[in-house]
Amino acid sequence: MIENTRLPEHIAIIMDGNGRWAKTRGLQRIRGHIEGIKSVREITQECARKHIKQLTLYAFSYENWKRPKTEVNFLMKLLKRYLIRERKEIQENNIRLTTIGRVSELPKSVQKELAIGIEESKHNTGMILCLALNYGGRTEIIDAAKRLAEDTKNANVDLDKIDEDTFRQYLYMPEMSDPDLLIRTGGEMRISNFLLWEVSYSELYVTPVCWPDFRKEQLEEALKEYAQRERRFGGIKG
Ligand code: IPE
Ligand code: IPE
Ligand code: MG
């Protein structure tokens, strides 16, 4: 067990492979999503216990609307149920719930439960649990660019002074630090439009393990590997 030895402050996870998990067991895809919720619960608890500052979970992408309506509807139903059922757990673990993505395009009933969860936990001082919902990295950058352009037009921002810090202020969650570790389950070697701006210098960890099988032990493996990485941020070995 590694405790507190070079732990990442911010972990982001692309929770992939639910469908494949189900398929290999001869089950319907939705069973994979149901089982995946158990991993969400366990990984959240474990990260909170380890005093990780932020855990960002890619739960539904801007592109996931392309899936069959029945699957999208099921995912929304599951999300709503999760938001209701997890409330107690979130409070007990002193977790602050937040979200990134075009939340206003989610079903109203999901928005309602999300708003309750965020409001209820807003004074909690422990880990930040950020759910990426209807999230796309490119839409985040476009949404930011539009608002920045608006502010520039209205002379609230000086065009010549725009730098990375200025731009960051227009992202969905300006106060969040960049992820130190980006985990992808399910084995695909791609980013799938997740946190494009924020992952510039994140350490990548891809595991073939499908999300429903990614539990405490698998997280431990990822953290062990992270602890051995040398981060240089473009500099040279210190
Ligand atoms: C990830 O699992 C969950 C979501 C994208 C909501 P998938 O549903 O993408 O599972 P695979 O990749 O098809 O196995
Ligand atoms: C990424 O997984 C999105 C989430 C985990 C929510 P996808 O399954 O949508 O990604 P692709 O289609 O394999 O790139
Ligand atoms: Mg997938």
Coordinates of N, CA and C and ligand atoms in Angstrom, one line a residue:
M1 N 0.8 -1.2 0.0 CA 0.0 0.0 0.0 C 0.9 1.3 0.0
I2 N 0.6 2.2 -0.9 CA 1.3 3.4 -0.8 C 0.3 4.5 -0.3
E3 N 0.6 5.1 0.8 CA -0.2 6.1 1.4 C 0.6 7.4 1.4
N4 N 0.0 8.4 0.8 CA 0.6 9.7 0.8 C 1.9 9.9 0.1
T5 N 2.5 8.9 -0.5 CA 3.7 9.0 -1.2 C 3.4 9.4 -2.7
R6 N 3.7 10.7 -2.9 CA 3.4 11.2 -4.3 C 2.1 10.8 -4.8
L7 N 1.1 11.2 -4.1 CA -0.3 10.9 -4.6 C -0.7 12.1 -5.5
P8 N -1.4 11.8 -6.6 CA -1.9 12.9 -7.4 C -3.0 13.7 -6.6
E9 N -3.0 15.0 -6.9 CA -4.0 15.8 -6.2 C -5.3 15.7 -6.9
H10 N -5.3 15.6 -8.2 CA -6.5 15.5 -9.0 C -6.4 14.3 -10.0
I11 N -7.4 13.4 -9.8 CA -7.5 12.3 -10.7 C -8.7 12.4 -11.6
A12 N -8.5 12.2 -12.9 CA -9.6 12.2 -13.8 C -9.7 10.8 -14.4
I13 N -11.0 10.4 -14.6 CA -11.1 9.0 -15.1 C -12.1 8.9 -16.3
I14 N -11.7 8.3 -17.4 CA -12.6 8.0 -18.5 C -13.1 6.6 -18.2
M15 N -14.3 6.5 -17.7 CA -14.8 5.2 -17.2 C -15.4 4.5 -18.4
D16 N -14.5 3.7 -19.1 CA -15.0 3.1 -20.3 C -15.0 1.5 -20.2
G17 N -15.8 0.9 -21.0 CA -15.8 -0.6 -21.1 C -17.0 -1.2 -20.4
N18 N -18.0 -0.5 -20.1 CA -19.2 -1.1 -19.4 C -19.9 -2.0 -20.4
G19 N -20.0 -1.6 -21.6 CA -20.7 -2.5 -22.6 C -19.9 -3.8 -22.9
R20 N -18.6 -3.6 -23.0 CA -17.8 -4.8 -23.3 C -17.8 -5.8 -22.1
W21 N -17.8 -5.2 -20.9 CA -17.9 -6.0 -19.7 C -19.1 -6.9 -19.7
A22 N -20.2 -6.3 -20.1 CA -21.5 -7.0 -20.1 C -21.5 -8.0 -21.3
K23 N -21.0 -7.6 -22.4 CA -21.0 -8.5 -23.6 C -20.2 -9.8 -23.3
T24 N -19.1 -9.7 -22.7 CA -18.3 -10.9 -22.4 C -19.0 -11.8 -21.5
R25 N -20.0 -11.3 -20.8 CA -20.7 -12.2 -19.8 C -22.1 -12.6 -20.4
G26 N -22.3 -12.2 -21.7 CA -23.6 -12.6 -22.3 C -24.7 -11.8 -21.8
L27 N -24.4 -10.6 -21.2 CA -25.5 -9.7 -20.7 C -25.7 -8.5 -21.6
Q28 N -26.8 -7.8 -21.3 CA -27.1 -6.6 -22.1 C -26.2 -5.5 -21.6
R29 N -25.9 -4.5 -22.5 CA -25.0 -3.4 -22.2 C -25.4 -2.7 -20.9
I30 N -26.7 -2.5 -20.7 CA -27.1 -1.8 -19.5 C -26.7 -2.4 -18.2
R31 N -26.5 -3.7 -18.2 CA -26.0 -4.4 -17.0 C -24.6 -3.9 -16.7
G32 N -23.9 -3.6 -17.7 CA -22.5 -3.1 -17.5 C -22.6 -1.7 -16.8
H33 N -23.5 -0.9 -17.2 CA -23.7 0.4 -16.6 C -24.1 0.3 -15.2
I34 N -25.0 -0.6 -14.9 CA -25.4 -0.8 -13.5 C -24.2 -1.2 -12.6
E35 N -23.5 -2.2 -13.1 CA -22.3 -2.7 -12.4 C -21.3 -1.6 -12.2
G36 N -21.2 -0.7 -13.2 CA -20.2 0.4 -13.2 C -20.5 1.4 -12.1
I37 N -21.7 1.5 -11.7 CA -22.0 2.4 -10.5 C -21.3 1.9 -9.2
K38 N -21.2 0.6 -9.1 CA -20.5 0.1 -7.9 C -19.0 0.5 -7.9
S39 N -18.4 0.6 -9.1 CA -17.0 1.0 -9.2 C -17.0 2.5 -8.8
V40 N -18.0 3.3 -9.3 CA -18.0 4.7 -9.0 C -18.0 4.9 -7.5
R41 N -18.9 4.2 -6.8 CA -19.0 4.3 -5.4 C -17.7 3.9 -4.7
E42 N -17.1 2.8 -5.1 CA -15.9 2.3 -4.4 C -14.7 3.3 -4.7
I43 N -14.5 3.7 -5.9 CA -13.4 4.6 -6.2 C -13.6 5.9 -5.6
T44 N -14.8 6.4 -5.5 CA -15.0 7.7 -4.9 C -14.7 7.6 -3.4
Q45 N -15.2 6.6 -2.7 CA -14.9 6.4 -1.3 C -13.4 6.3 -1.1
E46 N -12.7 5.5 -1.9 CA -11.3 5.3 -1.7 C -10.5 6.6 -1.9
C47 N -10.8 7.3 -3.0 CA -10.1 8.6 -3.2 C -10.4 9.6 -2.1
A48 N -11.6 9.6 -1.6 CA -11.9 10.5 -0.4 C -11.0 10.1 0.8
R49 N -11.0 8.8 1.0 CA -10.2 8.3 2.1 C -8.7 8.6 2.0
K50 N -8.2 8.7 0.8 CA -6.8 9.0 0.6 C -6.6 10.5 0.5
H51 N -7.6 11.3 0.8 CA -7.5 12.7 0.7 C -7.1 13.3 -0.6
I52 N -7.5 12.6 -1.7 CA -7.3 13.2 -3.0 C -8.2 14.4 -3.1
K53 N -7.6 15.5 -3.7 CA -8.4 16.8 -3.7 C -9.6 16.8 -4.6
Q54 N -9.3 16.2 -5.8 CA -10.5 16.2 -6.8 C -10.5 14.9 -7.6
L55 N -11.7 14.4 -7.8 CA -11.9 13.2 -8.6 C -12.9 13.7 -9.7
T56 N -12.4 13.6 -11.0 CA -13.3 14.0 -12.1 C -13.7 12.8 -12.9
L57 N -15.0 12.5 -13.0 CA -15.4 11.3 -13.7 C -16.2 11.6 -15.0
Y58 N -15.7 11.0 -16.0 CA -16.4 11.2 -17.3 C -17.6 10.3 -17.4
A59 N -18.7 10.8 -17.1 CA -19.9 10.0 -17.0 C -20.8 9.9 -18.3
F60 N -20.8 11.1 -19.0 CA -21.6 11.1 -20.2 C -21.0 12.2 -21.1
S61 N -20.6 11.8 -22.3 CA -20.0 12.8 -23.2 C -21.0 13.5 -24.1
Y62 N -20.5 14.6 -24.7 CA -21.4 15.3 -25.6 C -21.7 14.5 -26.8
E63 N -20.8 13.5 -27.1 CA -21.0 12.6 -28.3 C -21.8 11.4 -27.9
N64 N -22.0 11.1 -26.7 CA -22.8 9.9 -26.3 C -24.3 10.0 -26.7
W65 N -24.8 11.2 -27.1 CA -26.2 11.2 -27.5 C -26.3 10.5 -28.8
K66 N -25.2 10.1 -29.5 CA -25.3 9.4 -30.7 C -25.8 7.9 -30.5
R67 N -25.8 7.5 -29.3 CA -26.1 6.1 -29.0 C -27.6 5.9 -29.1
P68 N -28.1 4.6 -29.2 CA -29.5 4.4 -29.3 C -30.3 5.0 -28.2
K69 N -31.4 5.5 -28.5 CA -32.3 6.3 -27.6 C -32.5 5.5 -26.3
T70 N -32.7 4.2 -26.5 CA -33.0 3.3 -25.3 C -31.8 3.3 -24.3
E71 N -30.6 3.3 -24.9 CA -29.4 3.3 -24.0 C -29.2 4.7 -23.3
V72 N -29.4 5.8 -24.1 CA -29.3 7.1 -23.6 C -30.3 7.3 -22.4
N73 N -31.5 6.9 -22.7 CA -32.6 7.0 -21.7 C -32.2 6.3 -20.4
F74 N -31.7 5.1 -20.6 CA -31.3 4.3 -19.4 C -30.2 5.0 -18.6
L75 N -29.2 5.5 -19.4 CA -28.1 6.2 -18.7 C -28.6 7.4 -17.9
M76 N -29.6 8.1 -18.4 CA -30.1 9.2 -17.7 C -30.9 8.8 -16.5
K77 N -31.6 7.7 -16.6 CA -32.4 7.2 -15.5 C -31.4 6.7 -14.4
L78 N -30.3 6.1 -14.8 CA -29.3 5.6 -13.9 C -28.6 6.8 -13.1
L79 N -28.4 7.8 -13.9 CA -27.7 9.0 -13.4 C -28.6 9.6 -12.3
K80 N -29.9 9.8 -12.6 CA -30.8 10.4 -11.7 C -30.9 9.5 -10.4
R81 N -31.0 8.2 -10.6 CA -31.0 7.3 -9.4 C -29.7 7.4 -8.6
Y82 N -28.6 7.5 -9.3 CA -27.3 7.6 -8.6 C -27.3 8.9 -7.7
L83 N -27.7 10.0 -8.4 CA -27.7 11.3 -7.7 C -28.5 11.3 -6.4
I84 N -29.6 10.6 -6.5 CA -30.5 10.5 -5.3 C -29.9 9.6 -4.2
R85 N -29.5 8.4 -4.7 CA -29.0 7.4 -3.7 C -27.7 7.7 -3.1
E86 N -26.9 8.5 -3.8 CA -25.5 8.7 -3.3 C -25.4 9.9 -2.4
R87 N -26.5 10.7 -2.3 CA -26.5 11.9 -1.4 C -26.0 11.7 0.0
K88 N -26.5 10.6 0.6 CA -26.1 10.4 2.0 C -24.6 10.1 2.1
E89 N -24.1 9.3 1.2 CA -22.7 8.9 1.1 C -21.8 10.1 0.9
I90 N -22.3 11.0 0.0 CA -21.5 12.2 -0.3 C -21.4 13.1 1.0
Q91 N -22.5 13.2 1.7 CA -22.5 14.0 3.0 C -21.6 13.3 4.0
E92 N -21.7 12.0 4.1 CA -21.0 11.3 5.2 C -19.5 11.4 4.9
N93 N -19.1 11.5 3.6 CA -17.7 11.5 3.3 C -17.2 12.9 3.1
N94 N -18.0 13.9 3.5 CA -17.6 15.4 3.4 C -17.2 15.8 2.0
I95 N -17.8 15.2 1.0 CA -17.5 15.4 -0.4 C -18.3 16.6 -1.0
R96 N -17.7 17.4 -1.8 CA -18.4 18.5 -2.5 C -18.6 18.1 -3.9
L97 N -19.9 18.0 -4.3 CA -20.3 17.6 -5.7 C -20.3 18.8 -6.6
T98 N -19.7 18.6 -7.8 CA -19.7 19.7 -8.8 C -19.9 19.0 -10.1
T99 N -20.0 19.8 -11.2 CA -20.2 19.3 -12.5 C -19.6 20.1 -13.6
I100 N -19.2 19.5 -14.7 CA -18.7 20.3 -15.9 C -19.5 19.7 -17.1
G101 N -19.7 20.5 -18.1 CA -20.4 20.1 -19.2 C -21.7 21.0 -19.5
R102 N -22.3 20.7 -20.6 CA -23.6 21.5 -20.9 C -24.7 20.9 -20.2
V103 N -24.8 21.2 -18.9 CA -25.8 20.6 -18.0 C -27.2 21.0 -18.4
S104 N -27.3 22.2 -18.9 CA -28.7 22.7 -19.2 C -29.4 21.9 -20.3
E105 N -28.6 21.0 -21.0 CA -29.2 20.2 -22.1 C -29.5 18.8 -21.6
L106 N -29.3 18.6 -20.3 CA -29.7 17.3 -19.7 C -31.2 17.3 -19.4
P107 N -31.8 16.1 -19.2 CA -33.3 16.1 -18.9 C -33.5 16.9 -17.6
K108 N -34.6 17.6 -17.5 CA -34.9 18.5 -16.4 C -34.8 17.7 -15.0
S109 N -35.3 16.5 -15.0 CA -35.3 15.8 -13.8 C -33.9 15.5 -13.3
V110 N -33.0 15.2 -14.2 CA -31.6 15.0 -13.8 C -31.0 16.3 -13.3
Q111 N -31.3 17.4 -14.0 CA -30.8 18.7 -13.6 C -31.2 19.0 -12.2
K112 N -32.5 18.7 -11.9 CA -33.0 19.0 -10.6 C -32.2 18.2 -9.5
E113 N -32.0 16.9 -9.6 CA -31.3 16.1 -8.6 C -29.9 16.6 -8.5
L114 N -29.3 17.0 -9.6 CA -27.9 17.4 -9.6 C -27.8 18.7 -8.8
A115 N -28.8 19.6 -9.1 CA -28.8 20.9 -8.3 C -28.9 20.7 -6.8
I116 N -29.8 19.7 -6.5 CA -29.9 19.5 -5.0 C -28.6 18.9 -4.4
G117 N -28.0 18.0 -5.1 CA -26.7 17.4 -4.7 C -25.6 18.5 -4.5
I118 N -25.6 19.4 -5.5 CA -24.5 20.4 -5.4 C -24.8 21.4 -4.3
E119 N -26.1 21.8 -4.1 CA -26.4 22.7 -3.1 C -26.2 22.1 -1.7
E120 N -26.6 20.9 -1.5 CA -26.5 20.2 -0.2 C -25.1 20.1 0.2
S121 N -24.2 19.9 -0.8 CA -22.8 19.6 -0.4 C -21.8 20.7 -0.5
K122 N -22.4 21.9 -0.8 CA -21.5 23.0 -1.2 C -20.6 23.5 -0.1
H123 N -20.9 23.2 1.2 CA -20.0 23.7 2.3 C -19.1 22.5 2.7
N124 N -19.2 21.4 2.1 CA -18.3 20.3 2.5 C -16.8 20.6 2.1
T125 N -15.9 20.2 3.0 CA -14.5 20.6 2.8 C -13.6 19.5 2.3
G126 N -14.1 18.3 2.1 CA -13.3 17.2 1.7 C -13.1 17.2 0.2
M127 N -13.0 16.0 -0.4 CA -12.8 15.9 -1.8 C -13.8 16.5 -2.7
I128 N -13.4 17.0 -3.8 CA -14.4 17.5 -4.8 C -14.6 16.4 -5.8
L129 N -15.9 16.0 -5.9 CA -16.3 15.0 -6.9 C -16.9 15.8 -8.1
C130 N -16.3 15.8 -9.2 CA -16.8 16.5 -10.4 C -17.3 15.5 -11.4
L131 N -18.5 15.6 -11.7 CA -19.1 14.7 -12.8 C -19.1 15.4 -14.1
A132 N -18.5 14.9 -15.1 CA -18.5 15.4 -16.4 C -19.7 14.9 -17.1
L133 N -20.7 15.8 -17.4 CA -22.0 15.3 -17.9 C -22.4 16.1 -19.1
N134 N -22.7 15.5 -20.2 CA -22.9 16.1 -21.5 C -21.6 17.0 -21.7
Y135 N -20.5 16.4 -21.4 CA -19.2 17.1 -21.5 C -18.5 16.8 -22.8
G136 N -17.9 17.8 -23.4 CA -17.0 17.7 -24.5 C -15.9 18.7 -24.4
G137 N -14.7 18.2 -24.6 CA -13.5 19.1 -24.5 C -13.6 20.3 -25.5
R138 N -14.1 20.0 -26.7 CA -14.2 21.1 -27.7 C -15.3 22.0 -27.4
T139 N -16.4 21.5 -26.9 CA -17.5 22.4 -26.6 C -17.1 23.3 -25.4
E140 N -16.3 22.7 -24.5 CA -15.8 23.6 -23.4 C -15.0 24.7 -23.9
I141 N -14.1 24.4 -24.8 CA -13.2 25.5 -25.4 C -14.1 26.5 -26.2
I142 N -15.0 26.0 -26.9 CA -15.9 26.9 -27.7 C -16.7 27.8 -26.8
D143 N -17.3 27.2 -25.7 CA -18.1 28.0 -24.8 C -17.3 29.0 -24.1
A144 N -16.0 28.7 -23.8 CA -15.1 29.6 -23.2 C -14.8 30.7 -24.1
A145 N -14.4 30.3 -25.4 CA -14.0 31.3 -26.4 C -15.2 32.4 -26.6
K146 N -16.4 31.9 -26.7 CA -17.5 32.7 -26.9 C -17.7 33.8 -25.8
R147 N -17.6 33.3 -24.6 CA -17.8 34.2 -23.5 C -16.6 35.2 -23.4
L148 N -15.4 34.7 -23.7 CA -14.3 35.6 -23.7 C -14.4 36.7 -24.8
A149 N -14.9 36.2 -25.9 CA -15.1 37.2 -27.1 C -16.1 38.3 -26.7
E150 N -17.1 37.8 -26.0 CA -18.2 38.7 -25.6 C -17.6 39.8 -24.6
D151 N -16.8 39.3 -23.7 CA -16.2 40.2 -22.7 C -15.2 41.1 -23.3
T152 N -14.5 40.6 -24.4 CA -13.5 41.5 -25.1 C -14.3 42.6 -25.9
K153 N -15.4 42.2 -26.5 CA -16.2 43.1 -27.2 C -16.8 44.2 -26.3
N154 N -17.2 43.8 -25.1 CA -17.7 44.8 -24.2 C -16.6 45.5 -23.4
A155 N -15.4 45.3 -23.8 CA -14.2 46.0 -23.2 C -14.0 45.6 -21.8
N156 N -14.5 44.4 -21.3 CA -14.2 44.0 -20.0 C -12.9 43.3 -19.9
V157 N -12.4 42.9 -21.1 CA -11.1 42.2 -21.2 C -10.3 42.9 -22.3
D158 N -9.0 43.1 -22.0 CA -8.1 43.7 -23.0 C -7.5 42.6 -23.8
L159 N -7.8 42.7 -25.1 CA -7.3 41.6 -26.1 C -5.8 41.3 -26.0
D160 N -5.0 42.4 -25.8 CA -3.6 42.2 -25.7 C -3.1 41.5 -24.5
K161 N -4.0 41.5 -23.5 CA -3.6 40.9 -22.2 C -4.1 39.4 -22.0
I162 N -4.8 38.9 -23.0 CA -5.3 37.5 -22.9 C -4.1 36.5 -22.9
D163 N -4.1 35.8 -21.8 CA -3.0 34.7 -21.7 C -3.7 33.4 -21.2
E164 N -2.9 32.4 -20.9 CA -3.5 31.1 -20.4 C -4.4 31.3 -19.2
D165 N -3.9 32.1 -18.3 CA -4.7 32.3 -17.0 C -6.0 33.0 -17.3
T166 N -6.0 33.9 -18.2 CA -7.3 34.6 -18.6 C -8.2 33.6 -19.2
F167 N -7.7 32.8 -20.1 CA -8.6 31.8 -20.8 C -9.2 30.8 -19.8
R168 N -8.3 30.4 -18.9 CA -8.8 29.4 -17.9 C -10.0 29.9 -17.1
Q169 N -10.0 31.2 -16.9 CA -11.2 31.7 -16.1 C -12.5 31.5 -16.8
Y170 N -12.5 31.2 -18.1 CA -13.7 31.0 -18.9 C -14.1 29.5 -19.1
L171 N -13.3 28.6 -18.5 CA -13.6 27.2 -18.6 C -14.7 26.8 -17.7
Y172 N -15.3 25.6 -17.8 CA -16.4 25.3 -16.9 C -16.1 25.4 -15.4
M173 N -14.9 25.0 -15.0 CA -14.6 25.1 -13.6 C -13.2 25.7 -13.4
P174 N -13.2 27.0 -13.5 CA -11.9 27.8 -13.5 C -11.0 27.5 -12.3
E175 N -11.6 27.2 -11.2 CA -10.8 27.0 -10.0 C -10.1 25.6 -9.9
M176 N -10.5 24.7 -10.9 CA -9.9 23.4 -10.7 C -8.5 23.3 -11.2
S177 N -7.7 22.5 -10.5 CA -6.3 22.3 -11.0 C -6.3 21.3 -12.1
D178 N -5.3 21.3 -13.0 CA -5.3 20.3 -14.0 C -5.2 18.9 -13.4
P179 N -5.7 17.9 -14.1 CA -5.6 16.5 -13.5 C -4.1 16.2 -13.5
D180 N -3.7 15.6 -12.4 CA -2.3 15.1 -12.4 C -2.2 13.7 -13.1
L181 N -3.3 12.9 -12.9 CA -3.3 11.6 -13.4 C -4.7 11.4 -14.2
L182 N -4.5 10.9 -15.4 CA -5.7 10.6 -16.2 C -5.8 9.1 -16.4
I183 N -6.8 8.5 -15.9 CA -6.9 7.0 -16.0 C -8.0 6.7 -17.1
R184 N -7.7 5.8 -18.0 CA -8.8 5.3 -18.9 C -8.9 3.8 -18.7
T185 N -10.0 3.3 -18.4 CA -10.3 1.9 -18.4 C -10.8 1.4 -19.7
G186 N -10.8 0.1 -20.0 CA -11.3 -0.4 -21.2 C -10.3 -0.5 -22.3
G187 N -9.1 0.0 -22.1 CA -8.0 -0.2 -23.0 C -7.8 0.7 -24.2
E188 N -8.8 1.6 -24.5 CA -8.6 2.4 -25.7 C -7.6 3.5 -25.5
M189 N -6.7 3.6 -26.5 CA -5.6 4.6 -26.4 C -6.1 5.9 -27.0
R190 N -7.1 6.5 -26.4 CA -7.5 7.8 -26.9 C -8.2 8.7 -25.8
I191 N -8.3 9.9 -26.1 CA -8.8 10.9 -25.1 C -10.3 11.1 -25.2
S192 N -10.9 10.8 -26.4 CA -12.3 10.9 -26.6 C -12.9 12.2 -26.1
N193 N -12.2 13.3 -26.4 CA -12.8 14.6 -26.2 C -12.9 15.0 -24.7
F194 N -12.1 14.4 -23.9 CA -12.2 14.7 -22.4 C -11.1 15.7 -22.1
L195 N -11.5 16.7 -21.4 CA -10.6 17.7 -20.8 C -9.4 18.2 -21.6
L196 N -9.7 18.5 -22.9 CA -8.6 18.8 -23.8 C -7.7 19.9 -23.3
W197 N -8.2 20.9 -22.8 CA -7.3 22.0 -22.3 C -6.5 21.5 -21.1
E198 N -7.2 20.8 -20.2 CA -6.7 20.5 -18.9 C -5.7 19.4 -18.8
V199 N -5.7 18.5 -19.8 CA -4.8 17.3 -19.7 C -3.4 17.5 -20.3
S200 N -3.1 18.8 -20.7 CA -1.8 19.0 -21.4 C -0.6 18.3 -20.8
Y201 N -0.5 18.3 -19.4 CA 0.6 17.6 -18.8 C 0.2 16.5 -17.8
S202 N -1.0 16.0 -18.0 CA -1.4 14.9 -17.1 C -0.7 13.6 -17.4
E203 N -0.4 12.8 -16.4 CA 0.2 11.5 -16.6 C -1.0 10.6 -17.1
L204 N -0.7 9.8 -18.2 CA -1.8 9.0 -18.7 C -1.6 7.5 -18.2
Y205 N -2.7 6.9 -17.8 CA -2.6 5.5 -17.4 C -3.8 4.8 -18.0
V206 N -3.5 3.9 -18.9 CA -4.6 3.2 -19.6 C -4.5 1.7 -19.2
T207 N -5.6 1.2 -18.7 CA -5.7 -0.2 -18.3 C -6.7 -1.0 -19.1
P208 N -6.4 -2.2 -19.5 CA -7.4 -3.0 -20.3 C -8.6 -3.4 -19.4
V209 N -8.5 -3.3 -18.1 CA -9.6 -3.6 -17.2 C -10.8 -2.7 -17.5
C210 N -12.0 -3.4 -17.7 CA -13.2 -2.6 -17.9 C -13.7 -1.9 -16.6
W211 N -14.4 -0.8 -16.8 CA -14.8 0.0 -15.6 C -15.5 -0.8 -14.5
P212 N -16.4 -1.7 -14.8 CA -17.1 -2.4 -13.7 C -16.1 -3.3 -12.9
D213 N -14.9 -3.6 -13.5 CA -13.9 -4.4 -12.7 C -12.8 -3.5 -12.1
F214 N -12.9 -2.2 -12.3 CA -11.9 -1.3 -11.8 C -12.3 -0.9 -10.3
R215 N -11.6 -1.5 -9.4 CA -11.9 -1.3 -8.0 C -10.7 -0.8 -7.2
K216 N -10.7 -0.9 -5.9 CA -9.6 -0.4 -5.1 C -8.3 -0.9 -5.5
E217 N -8.2 -2.2 -5.7 CA -6.9 -2.8 -6.1 C -6.3 -2.2 -7.4
Q218 N -7.2 -2.0 -8.3 CA -6.8 -1.5 -9.6 C -6.4 -0.1 -9.5
L219 N -7.1 0.7 -8.6 CA -6.7 2.1 -8.4 C -5.3 2.1 -7.8
E220 N -5.1 1.2 -6.9 CA -3.8 1.1 -6.2 C -2.6 0.9 -7.2
E221 N -2.9 0.1 -8.2 CA -1.9 -0.2 -9.3 C -1.6 1.1 -10.0
A222 N -2.7 1.8 -10.4 CA -2.5 3.1 -11.1 C -1.7 4.1 -10.3
L223 N -2.0 4.2 -9.0 CA -1.3 5.1 -8.1 C 0.2 4.7 -7.9
K224 N 0.4 3.4 -7.9 CA 1.8 2.9 -7.8 C 2.6 3.4 -9.0
E225 N 2.0 3.2 -10.2 CA 2.7 3.6 -11.4 C 2.9 5.1 -11.4
Y226 N 1.8 5.9 -11.0 CA 2.0 7.3 -11.0 C 3.1 7.8 -10.1
A227 N 3.3 7.2 -9.0 CA 4.3 7.5 -8.0 C 5.7 7.4 -8.6
Q228 N 5.8 6.5 -9.7 CA 7.1 6.3 -10.3 C 7.4 7.2 -11.5
R229 N 6.4 7.9 -11.9 CA 6.6 8.8 -13.1 C 7.4 10.0 -12.7
E230 N 8.2 10.5 -13.7 CA 8.9 11.7 -13.5 C 8.3 12.8 -14.3
R231 N 7.7 13.8 -13.7 CA 7.0 14.9 -14.4 C 8.0 16.0 -14.6
R232 N 8.1 16.4 -15.9 CA 9.0 17.4 -16.2 C 8.4 18.7 -16.8
F233 N 7.2 18.7 -17.2 CA 6.5 19.9 -17.7 C 7.3 20.7 -18.7
G234 N 8.1 19.9 -19.5 CA 8.9 20.6 -20.6 C 10.3 21.0 -20.1
G235 N 10.5 20.8 -18.8 CA 11.9 21.2 -18.3 C 12.8 20.0 -18.5
I236 N 13.8 20.0 -17.7 CA 14.7 18.8 -17.7 C 14.8 18.2 -16.3
K237 N 15.3 17.0 -16.2 CA 15.4 16.3 -14.9 C 16.0 17.1 -13.9
G238 N 15.2 17.2 -12.7 CA 15.7 18.1 -11.7 C 16.7 17.5 -10.7
Ligands
IPE1 C1 -18.6 3.7 -20.8 O1 -18.8 2.4 -21.2 C2 -19.9 4.3 -20.2 C3 -20.3 5.5 -21.0 C4 -19.8 5.9 -22.1 C5 -21.5 6.1 -20.6 P1 -19.3 2.1 -22.7 O2 -20.8 2.1 -22.7 O3 -18.6 3.1 -23.7 O4 -18.7 0.7 -22.9 P2 -18.0 0.1 -24.2 O5 -16.8 1.0 -24.5 O6 -19.0 0.0 -25.3 O7 -17.5 -1.3 -23.7
IPE2 C1 -15.8 8.0 -23.4 O1 -16.2 6.7 -23.7 C2 -17.0 8.7 -22.7 C3 -17.3 8.2 -21.4 C4 -16.6 7.3 -20.7 C5 -18.4 8.9 -20.7 P1 -16.8 6.4 -25.2 O2 -17.1 4.9 -25.2 O3 -17.9 7.3 -25.5 O4 -15.5 6.7 -26.2 P2 -15.2 6.2 -27.6 O5 -16.5 6.3 -28.4 O6 -14.8 4.8 -27.5 O7 -14.1 7.1 -28.1
MG3 MG -16.9 3.0 -24.7

